[in-house]
Short mmCIF file of C-alpha atoms in Angstrom, two decimals:
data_model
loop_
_atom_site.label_atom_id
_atom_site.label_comp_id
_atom_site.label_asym_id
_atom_site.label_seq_id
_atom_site.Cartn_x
_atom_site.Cartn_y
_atom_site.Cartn_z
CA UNK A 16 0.00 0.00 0.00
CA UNK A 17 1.27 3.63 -1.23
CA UNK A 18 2.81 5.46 1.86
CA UNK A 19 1.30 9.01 2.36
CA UNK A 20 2.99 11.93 3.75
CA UNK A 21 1.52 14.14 6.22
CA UNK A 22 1.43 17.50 7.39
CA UNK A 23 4.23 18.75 9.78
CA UNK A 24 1.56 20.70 11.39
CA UNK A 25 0.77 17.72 13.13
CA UNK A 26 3.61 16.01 15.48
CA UNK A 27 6.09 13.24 14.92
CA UNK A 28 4.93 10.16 16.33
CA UNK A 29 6.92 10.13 19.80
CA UNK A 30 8.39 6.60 19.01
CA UNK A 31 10.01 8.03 15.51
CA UNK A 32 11.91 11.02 17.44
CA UNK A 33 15.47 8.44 18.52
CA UNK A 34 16.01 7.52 14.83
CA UNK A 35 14.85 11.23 13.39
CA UNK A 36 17.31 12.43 15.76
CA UNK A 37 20.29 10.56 14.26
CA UNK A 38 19.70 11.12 10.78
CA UNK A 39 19.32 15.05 11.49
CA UNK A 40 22.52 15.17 13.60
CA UNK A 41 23.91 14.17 10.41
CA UNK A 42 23.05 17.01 8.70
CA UNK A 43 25.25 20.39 8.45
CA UNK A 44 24.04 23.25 10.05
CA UNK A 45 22.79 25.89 7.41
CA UNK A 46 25.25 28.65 7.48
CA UNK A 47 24.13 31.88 9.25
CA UNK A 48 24.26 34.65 7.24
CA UNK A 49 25.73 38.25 8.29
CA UNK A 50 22.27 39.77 7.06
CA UNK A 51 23.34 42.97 5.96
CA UNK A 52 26.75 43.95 8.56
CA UNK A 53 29.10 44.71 5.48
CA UNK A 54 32.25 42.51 5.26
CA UNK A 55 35.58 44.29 6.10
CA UNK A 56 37.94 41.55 5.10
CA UNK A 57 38.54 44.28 1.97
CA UNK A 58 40.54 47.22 3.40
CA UNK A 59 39.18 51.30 3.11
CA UNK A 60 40.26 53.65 0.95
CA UNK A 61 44.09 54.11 2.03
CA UNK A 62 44.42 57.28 3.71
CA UNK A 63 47.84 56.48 5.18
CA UNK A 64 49.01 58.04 8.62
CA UNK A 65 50.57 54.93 9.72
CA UNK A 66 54.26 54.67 8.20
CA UNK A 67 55.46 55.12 12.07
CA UNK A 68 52.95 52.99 13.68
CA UNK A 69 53.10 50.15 15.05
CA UNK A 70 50.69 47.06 16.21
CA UNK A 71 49.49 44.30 17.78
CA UNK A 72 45.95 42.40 16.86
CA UNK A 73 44.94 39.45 19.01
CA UNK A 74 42.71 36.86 17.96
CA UNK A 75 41.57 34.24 20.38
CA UNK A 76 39.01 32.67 18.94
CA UNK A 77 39.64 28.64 19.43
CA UNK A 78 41.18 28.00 23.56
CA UNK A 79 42.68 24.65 24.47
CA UNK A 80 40.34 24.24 27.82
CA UNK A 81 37.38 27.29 27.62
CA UNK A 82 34.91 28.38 25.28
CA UNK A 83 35.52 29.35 21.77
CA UNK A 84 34.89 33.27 21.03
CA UNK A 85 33.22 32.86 17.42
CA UNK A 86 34.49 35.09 15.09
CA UNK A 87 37.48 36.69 16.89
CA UNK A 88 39.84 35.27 14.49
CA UNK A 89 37.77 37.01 11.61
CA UNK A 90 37.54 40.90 13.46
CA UNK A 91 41.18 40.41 14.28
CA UNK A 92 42.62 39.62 10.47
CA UNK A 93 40.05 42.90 9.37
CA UNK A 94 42.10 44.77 11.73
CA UNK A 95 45.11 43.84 10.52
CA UNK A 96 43.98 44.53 7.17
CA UNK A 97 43.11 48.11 8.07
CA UNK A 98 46.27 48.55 9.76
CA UNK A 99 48.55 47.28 6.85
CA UNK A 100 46.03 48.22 3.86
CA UNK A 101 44.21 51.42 4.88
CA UNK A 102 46.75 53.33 7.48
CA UNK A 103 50.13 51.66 5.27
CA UNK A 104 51.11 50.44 9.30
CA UNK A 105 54.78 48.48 7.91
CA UNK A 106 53.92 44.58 8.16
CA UNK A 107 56.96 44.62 10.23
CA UNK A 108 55.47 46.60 12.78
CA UNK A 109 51.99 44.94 12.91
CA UNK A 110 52.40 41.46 15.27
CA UNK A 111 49.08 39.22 14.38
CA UNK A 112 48.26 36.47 17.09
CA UNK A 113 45.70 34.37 16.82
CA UNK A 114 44.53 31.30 18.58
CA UNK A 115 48.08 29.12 19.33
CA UNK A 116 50.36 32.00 19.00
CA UNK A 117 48.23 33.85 22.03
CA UNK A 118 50.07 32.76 25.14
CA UNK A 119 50.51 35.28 27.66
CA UNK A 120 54.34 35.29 26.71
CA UNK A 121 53.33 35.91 23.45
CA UNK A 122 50.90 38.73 24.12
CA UNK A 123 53.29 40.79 26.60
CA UNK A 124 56.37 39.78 24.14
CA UNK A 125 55.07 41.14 21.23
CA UNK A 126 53.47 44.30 23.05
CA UNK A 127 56.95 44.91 24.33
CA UNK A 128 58.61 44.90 20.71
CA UNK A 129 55.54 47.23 19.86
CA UNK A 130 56.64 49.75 21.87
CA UNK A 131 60.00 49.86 20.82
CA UNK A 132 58.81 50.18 17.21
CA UNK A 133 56.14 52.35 16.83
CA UNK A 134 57.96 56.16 16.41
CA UNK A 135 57.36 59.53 18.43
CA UNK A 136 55.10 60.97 15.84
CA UNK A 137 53.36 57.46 15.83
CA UNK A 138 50.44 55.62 17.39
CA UNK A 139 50.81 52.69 18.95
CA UNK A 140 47.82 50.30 18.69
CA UNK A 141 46.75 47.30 21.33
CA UNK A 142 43.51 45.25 19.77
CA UNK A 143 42.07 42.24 21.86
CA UNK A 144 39.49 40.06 20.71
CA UNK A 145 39.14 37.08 23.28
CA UNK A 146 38.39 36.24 27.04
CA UNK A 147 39.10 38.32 29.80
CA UNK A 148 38.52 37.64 33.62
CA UNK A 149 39.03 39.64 37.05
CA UNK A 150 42.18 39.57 38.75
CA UNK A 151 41.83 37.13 42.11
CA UNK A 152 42.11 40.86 43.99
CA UNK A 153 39.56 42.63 41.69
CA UNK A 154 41.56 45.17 41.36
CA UNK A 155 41.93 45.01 37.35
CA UNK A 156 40.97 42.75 34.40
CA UNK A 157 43.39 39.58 32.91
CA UNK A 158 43.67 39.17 29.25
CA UNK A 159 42.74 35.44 29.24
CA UNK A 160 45.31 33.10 26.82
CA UNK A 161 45.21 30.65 24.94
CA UNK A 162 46.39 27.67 27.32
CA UNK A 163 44.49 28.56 30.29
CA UNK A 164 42.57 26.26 31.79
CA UNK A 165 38.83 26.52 34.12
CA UNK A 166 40.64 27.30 37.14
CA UNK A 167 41.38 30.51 39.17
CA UNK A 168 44.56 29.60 39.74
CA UNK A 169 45.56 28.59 36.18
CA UNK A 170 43.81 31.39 34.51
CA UNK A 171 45.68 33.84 36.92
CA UNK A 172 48.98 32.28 35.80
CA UNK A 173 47.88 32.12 32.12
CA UNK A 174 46.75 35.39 31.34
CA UNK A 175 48.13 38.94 30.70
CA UNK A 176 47.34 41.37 33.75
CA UNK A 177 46.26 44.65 32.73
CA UNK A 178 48.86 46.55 34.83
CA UNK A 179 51.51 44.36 33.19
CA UNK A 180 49.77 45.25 29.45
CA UNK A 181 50.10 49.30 30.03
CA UNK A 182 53.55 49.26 31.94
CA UNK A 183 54.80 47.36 28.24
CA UNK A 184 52.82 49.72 26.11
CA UNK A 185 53.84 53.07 28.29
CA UNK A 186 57.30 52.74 27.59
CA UNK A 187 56.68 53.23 24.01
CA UNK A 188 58.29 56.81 22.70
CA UNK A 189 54.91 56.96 20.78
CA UNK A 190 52.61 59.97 20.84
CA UNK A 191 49.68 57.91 20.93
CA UNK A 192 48.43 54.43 22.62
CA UNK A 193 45.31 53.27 21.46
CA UNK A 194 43.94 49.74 23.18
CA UNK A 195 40.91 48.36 22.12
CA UNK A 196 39.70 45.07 24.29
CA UNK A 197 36.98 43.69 23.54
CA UNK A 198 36.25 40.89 25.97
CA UNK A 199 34.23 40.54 29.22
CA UNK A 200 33.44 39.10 32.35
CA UNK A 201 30.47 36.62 33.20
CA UNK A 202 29.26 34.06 36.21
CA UNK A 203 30.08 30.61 35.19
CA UNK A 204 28.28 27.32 36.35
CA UNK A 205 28.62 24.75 38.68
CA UNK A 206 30.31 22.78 36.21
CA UNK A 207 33.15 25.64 35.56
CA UNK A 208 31.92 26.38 32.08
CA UNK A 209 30.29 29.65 30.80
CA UNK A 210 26.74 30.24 31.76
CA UNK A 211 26.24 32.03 28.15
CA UNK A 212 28.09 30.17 25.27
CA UNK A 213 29.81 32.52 23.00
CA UNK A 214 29.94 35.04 25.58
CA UNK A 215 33.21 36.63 26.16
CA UNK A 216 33.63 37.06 30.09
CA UNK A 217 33.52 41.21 30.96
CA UNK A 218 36.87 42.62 32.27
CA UNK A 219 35.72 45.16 34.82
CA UNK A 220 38.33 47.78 33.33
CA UNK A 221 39.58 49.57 35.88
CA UNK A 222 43.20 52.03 36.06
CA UNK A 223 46.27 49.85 37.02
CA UNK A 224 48.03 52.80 38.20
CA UNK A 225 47.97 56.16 36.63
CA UNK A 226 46.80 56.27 33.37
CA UNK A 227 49.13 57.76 30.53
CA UNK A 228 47.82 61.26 28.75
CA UNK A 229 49.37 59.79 25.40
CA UNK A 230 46.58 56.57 26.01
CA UNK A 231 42.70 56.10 25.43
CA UNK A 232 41.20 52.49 26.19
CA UNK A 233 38.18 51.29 24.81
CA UNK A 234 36.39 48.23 26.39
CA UNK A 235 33.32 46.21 25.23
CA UNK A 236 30.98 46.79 27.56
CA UNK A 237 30.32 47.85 31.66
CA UNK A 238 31.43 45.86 34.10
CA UNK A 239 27.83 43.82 34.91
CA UNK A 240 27.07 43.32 31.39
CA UNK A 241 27.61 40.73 28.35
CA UNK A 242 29.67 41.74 25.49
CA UNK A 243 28.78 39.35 22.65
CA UNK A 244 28.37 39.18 19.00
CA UNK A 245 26.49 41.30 16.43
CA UNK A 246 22.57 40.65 16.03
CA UNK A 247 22.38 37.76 13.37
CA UNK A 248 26.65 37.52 13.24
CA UNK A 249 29.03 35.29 14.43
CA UNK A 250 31.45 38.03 15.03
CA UNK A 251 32.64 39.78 18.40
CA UNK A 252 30.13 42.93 18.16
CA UNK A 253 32.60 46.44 19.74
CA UNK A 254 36.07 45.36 17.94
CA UNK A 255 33.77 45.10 14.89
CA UNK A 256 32.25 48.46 15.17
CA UNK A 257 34.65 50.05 16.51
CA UNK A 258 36.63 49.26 13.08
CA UNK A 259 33.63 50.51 10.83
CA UNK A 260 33.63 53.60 12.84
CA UNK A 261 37.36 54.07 11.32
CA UNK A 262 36.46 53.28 8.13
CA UNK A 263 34.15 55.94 8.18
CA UNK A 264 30.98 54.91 10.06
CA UNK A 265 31.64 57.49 13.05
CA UNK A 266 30.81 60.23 10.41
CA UNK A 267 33.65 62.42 10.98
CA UNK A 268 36.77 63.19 9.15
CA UNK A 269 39.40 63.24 12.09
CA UNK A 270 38.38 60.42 14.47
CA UNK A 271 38.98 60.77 18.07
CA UNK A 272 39.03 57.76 20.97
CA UNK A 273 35.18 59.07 22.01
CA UNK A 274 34.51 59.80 18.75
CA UNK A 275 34.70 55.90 17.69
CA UNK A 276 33.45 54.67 21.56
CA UNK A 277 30.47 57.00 21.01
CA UNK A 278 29.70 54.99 17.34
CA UNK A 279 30.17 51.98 18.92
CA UNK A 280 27.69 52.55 21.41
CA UNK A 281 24.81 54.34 19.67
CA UNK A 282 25.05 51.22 17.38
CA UNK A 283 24.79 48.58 20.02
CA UNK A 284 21.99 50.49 21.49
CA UNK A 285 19.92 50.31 18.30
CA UNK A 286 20.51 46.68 17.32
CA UNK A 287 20.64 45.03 20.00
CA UNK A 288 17.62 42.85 21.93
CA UNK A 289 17.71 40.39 24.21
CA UNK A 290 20.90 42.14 25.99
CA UNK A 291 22.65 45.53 27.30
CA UNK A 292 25.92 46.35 26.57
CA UNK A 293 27.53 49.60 26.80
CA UNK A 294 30.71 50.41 25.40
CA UNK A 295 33.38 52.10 28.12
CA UNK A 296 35.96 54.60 27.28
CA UNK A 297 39.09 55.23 29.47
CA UNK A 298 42.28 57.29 29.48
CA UNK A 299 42.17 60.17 27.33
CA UNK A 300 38.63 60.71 25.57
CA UNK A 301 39.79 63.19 23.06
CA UNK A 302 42.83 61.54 21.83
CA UNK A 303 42.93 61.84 18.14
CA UNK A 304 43.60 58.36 16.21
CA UNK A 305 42.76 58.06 12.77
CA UNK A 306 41.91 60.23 9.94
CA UNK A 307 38.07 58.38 8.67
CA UNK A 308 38.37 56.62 5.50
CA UNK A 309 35.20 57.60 4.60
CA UNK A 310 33.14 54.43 4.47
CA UNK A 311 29.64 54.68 3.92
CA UNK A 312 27.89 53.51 7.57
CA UNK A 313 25.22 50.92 7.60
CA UNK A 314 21.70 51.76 7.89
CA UNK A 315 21.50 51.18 11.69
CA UNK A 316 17.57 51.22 11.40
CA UNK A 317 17.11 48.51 9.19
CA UNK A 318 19.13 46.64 11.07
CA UNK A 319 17.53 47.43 13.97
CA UNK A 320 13.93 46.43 12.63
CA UNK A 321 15.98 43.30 11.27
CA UNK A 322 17.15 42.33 14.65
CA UNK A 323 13.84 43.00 16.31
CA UNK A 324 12.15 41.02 14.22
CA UNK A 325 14.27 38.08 14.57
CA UNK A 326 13.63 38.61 18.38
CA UNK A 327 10.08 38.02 17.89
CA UNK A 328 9.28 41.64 19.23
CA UNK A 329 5.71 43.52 18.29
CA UNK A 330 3.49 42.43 15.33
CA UNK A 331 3.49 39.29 13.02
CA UNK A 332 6.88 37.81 13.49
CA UNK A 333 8.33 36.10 10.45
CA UNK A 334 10.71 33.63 9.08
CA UNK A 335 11.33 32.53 5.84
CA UNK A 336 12.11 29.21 4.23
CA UNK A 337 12.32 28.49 0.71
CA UNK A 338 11.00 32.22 0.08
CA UNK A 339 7.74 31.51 1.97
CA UNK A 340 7.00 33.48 4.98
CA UNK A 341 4.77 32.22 7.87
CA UNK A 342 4.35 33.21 11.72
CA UNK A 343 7.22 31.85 14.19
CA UNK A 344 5.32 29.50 16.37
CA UNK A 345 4.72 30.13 19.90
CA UNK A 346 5.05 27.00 21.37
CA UNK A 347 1.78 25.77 24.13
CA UNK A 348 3.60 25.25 27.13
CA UNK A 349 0.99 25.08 29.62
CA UNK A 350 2.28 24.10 32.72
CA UNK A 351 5.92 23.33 31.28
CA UNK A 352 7.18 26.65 32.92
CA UNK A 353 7.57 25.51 36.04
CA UNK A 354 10.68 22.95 36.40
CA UNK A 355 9.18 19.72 38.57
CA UNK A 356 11.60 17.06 39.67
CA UNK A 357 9.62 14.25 37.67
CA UNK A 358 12.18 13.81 35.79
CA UNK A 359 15.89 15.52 36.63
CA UNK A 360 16.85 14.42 32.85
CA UNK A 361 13.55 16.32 31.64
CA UNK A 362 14.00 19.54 33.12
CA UNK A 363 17.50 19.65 32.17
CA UNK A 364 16.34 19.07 28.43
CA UNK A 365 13.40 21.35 28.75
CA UNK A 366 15.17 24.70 30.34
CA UNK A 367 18.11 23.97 27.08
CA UNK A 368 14.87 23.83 25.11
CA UNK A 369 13.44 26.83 26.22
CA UNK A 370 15.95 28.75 26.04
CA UNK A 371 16.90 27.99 22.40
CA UNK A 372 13.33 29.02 21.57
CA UNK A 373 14.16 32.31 23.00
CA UNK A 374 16.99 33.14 21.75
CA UNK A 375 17.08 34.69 18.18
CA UNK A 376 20.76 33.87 17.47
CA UNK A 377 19.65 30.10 17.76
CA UNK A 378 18.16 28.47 13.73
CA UNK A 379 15.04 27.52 13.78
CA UNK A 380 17.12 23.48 12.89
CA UNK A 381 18.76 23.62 16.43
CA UNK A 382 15.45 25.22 18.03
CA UNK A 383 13.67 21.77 16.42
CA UNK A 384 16.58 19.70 17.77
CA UNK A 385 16.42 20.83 21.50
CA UNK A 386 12.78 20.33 21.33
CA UNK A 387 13.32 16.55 19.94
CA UNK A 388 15.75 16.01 22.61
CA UNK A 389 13.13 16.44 24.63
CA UNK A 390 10.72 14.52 23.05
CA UNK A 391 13.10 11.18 23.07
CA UNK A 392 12.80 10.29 26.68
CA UNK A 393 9.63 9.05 26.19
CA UNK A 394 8.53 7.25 29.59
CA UNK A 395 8.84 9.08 32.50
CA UNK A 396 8.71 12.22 30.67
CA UNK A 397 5.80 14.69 31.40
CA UNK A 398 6.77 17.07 28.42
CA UNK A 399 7.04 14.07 25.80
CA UNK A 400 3.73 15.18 23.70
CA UNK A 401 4.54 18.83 23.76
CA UNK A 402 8.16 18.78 23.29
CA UNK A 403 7.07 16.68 19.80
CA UNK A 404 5.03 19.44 18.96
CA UNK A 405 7.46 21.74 19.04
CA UNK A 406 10.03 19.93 17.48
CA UNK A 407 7.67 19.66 14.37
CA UNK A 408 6.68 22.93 14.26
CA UNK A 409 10.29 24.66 14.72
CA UNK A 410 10.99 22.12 11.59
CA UNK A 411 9.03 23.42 9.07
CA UNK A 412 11.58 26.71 9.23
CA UNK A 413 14.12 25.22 8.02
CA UNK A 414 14.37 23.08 4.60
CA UNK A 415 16.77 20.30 5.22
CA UNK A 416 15.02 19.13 8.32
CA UNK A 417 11.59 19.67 7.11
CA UNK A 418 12.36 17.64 3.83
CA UNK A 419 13.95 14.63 6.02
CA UNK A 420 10.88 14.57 8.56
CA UNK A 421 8.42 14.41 5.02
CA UNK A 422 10.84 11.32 4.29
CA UNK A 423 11.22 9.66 7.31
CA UNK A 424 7.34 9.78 8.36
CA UNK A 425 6.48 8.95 4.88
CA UNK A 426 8.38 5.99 5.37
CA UNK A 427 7.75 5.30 8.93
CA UNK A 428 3.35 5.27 8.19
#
């Protein structure tokens, strides 16, 4: 007899979801796109400035022992670009670390041969995309490397201290230091991993002694808040914008230290849902540092209505999939809010779940998955007919798994 497929609006049979969940484990994630952030892999108009510069760019995206920082390795080459391409920095002068090569030796090594390059009419420039963490005393933020492990004690031996970073930097002849971190400090779990994947932990900037007048240091966020990516981008959100604001995005022809933290800041205000995070400026606020290249600056509204509407915020919420629009679905939970202890396993399954669903940087594929983990428990597990619900109806978002779950239940009636 002819097998008939049915409707995703109705659920996968509970008894299907083990065997559904292998064969879509198998399939590759669809890539997330950088709606429309523009790409700054291709350097700005030259405008030159830099011939007496010089530079470090760190780029921590993959650690040996903690979390990955998506897209650090992709802000930090951009940089590099801009230095080299755009300012005409000497590739001598411009150190770029990234991942393996971002010890702590190798960070305060290569900030100390900085210094002794970059020229008195020059700038000297600090970038750092990666983890940071408070000092054991609180006192100042650590520069987290690439070999440090979930400890206190380990990531207090493994990372660059602050105080150590501007005493290497200071003794530059330069007339200008210009440090951009962007990394931050969060709680972690029980289990000694972050609480927020792809969450940089805040460094709680503070002054490790008296600041220079030649420096201005610009930090990713405040001190109780997340820095993270851009809305819809895999990509470290301040070092990013605080590059477009050089390339022109900060809308004025001399660029100054608050000129770019003020960018940087009106931008993350507009885009960004779910989150605060509020760009910090230190040292000397009106230290000039770049002539603009005179980039055209994204339309910050659009992206803003962009991001909001990813979030699921006010009026018919959409997605897309294989150019047909229809409403996000709000999944029933009913009683699910409340975490019982029916089943430990369950409620672990169903917070992961429910937080996915919530979250817009999450595709609707890995949404469907975290609700068919759920749904696989089967006995014992109060959420079993709900969770298959929603693992259908977050399906139908997204092609691949919506064509396999036709197959499979085509097969499986």
């Amino acid at each position: 007899m002819p097998h008939r497929a049915r409707s995703l609006s109705a659920p996968i049979p509970i008894a299907a979801v083990p065997i559904l969940i292998g064969l879509l484990a198998a399939i590759p994630r669809p890539a997330r796109a950088d709606a429309s952030w523009p790409g700054l892999s291709t350097p700005a108009t030259a405008v030159g400035g830099g011939k007496h510069d010089a530079a470090v760019v760190v780029g921590l995206e993959r650690y040996a022992f903690v979390e990955s920082v998506p897209g650090a390795e992709r802000n930090a080459k951009d940089w590099y670009s801009y230095l080299t391409g755009t300012l005409g920095t000497p590739p001598e002068n411009v150190r770029l670390l990234l991942n393996d090569e971002a010890a702590k030796e190798d960070m305060e090594s290569a900030a100390q041969k900085a210094a002794e390059k970059a020229r008195k009419d020059g700038t000297l420039w600090f970038v750092f995309i990666g983890h940071g963490a408070p000092a054991a005393d609180g006192k100042e933020g650590l520069l987290v490397g690439v070999d440090a492990q979930q400890t206190a004690e380990s990531i207090a031996r493994r990372s660059l201290k602050q105080s150590e970073l501007y005493g290497a930097l200071k003794k530059s002849q330069a007339k200008r230091i210009v440090v951009v971190l962007d990394a931050c400090f969060s709680g972690r779990g029980s289990n000694g991993r972050s609480i927020a994947k792809g969450l940089q932990p805040l460094i709680v900037v503070t002054a490790a002694g008296a600041m220079d007048p030649r420096m201005a240091v610009l930090t990713a966020a405040k001190g109780n808040q997340f820095a993270g990516p851009l809305p819809g981008a895999d990509r470290p959100a301040f070092s990013y914008l605080v590059l477009g604001g050089l390339r022109g995005w900060a809308g004025k022809a001399e660029l100054t230290a608050k000129d770019l933290w003020s960018y940087a800041r009106k931008a993350l205000e507009a885009t960004l849902h779910g989150r605060d995070q509020t760009p910090d400026l230190m040292g000397t606020r009106d230290l000039p540092v770049a002539r603009s290249a005179g980039e055209k600056a994204p339309n910050l509204a659009a992206l803003a209505l962009s991001a909001a509407q990813a979030q699921g915020g006010g009026g018919e919420n959409l997605l897309v999939s294989g150019g047909v629009a229809a409403p996000v679905p709000t999944v029933a939970l009913g009683g699910m809010d409340a975490l019982t202890n029916i089943n430990l396993k369950a409620d672990e399954l169903l917070n992961a779940a429910m937080t996915a669903q919530k979250n817009a940087e999450v595709l609707p594929f890995d949404k469907a998955l975290a609700w068919c983990a759920l749904a696989r428990l089967g006995a014992n597990n109060p959420y079993a007919d709900k969770a298959g619900a929603a693992c259908s109806d977050w399906g139908k978002y997204d092609q691949s798994f919506e064509a396999l779950v036709l197959k499979f239940d085509s097969d499986y009636k």
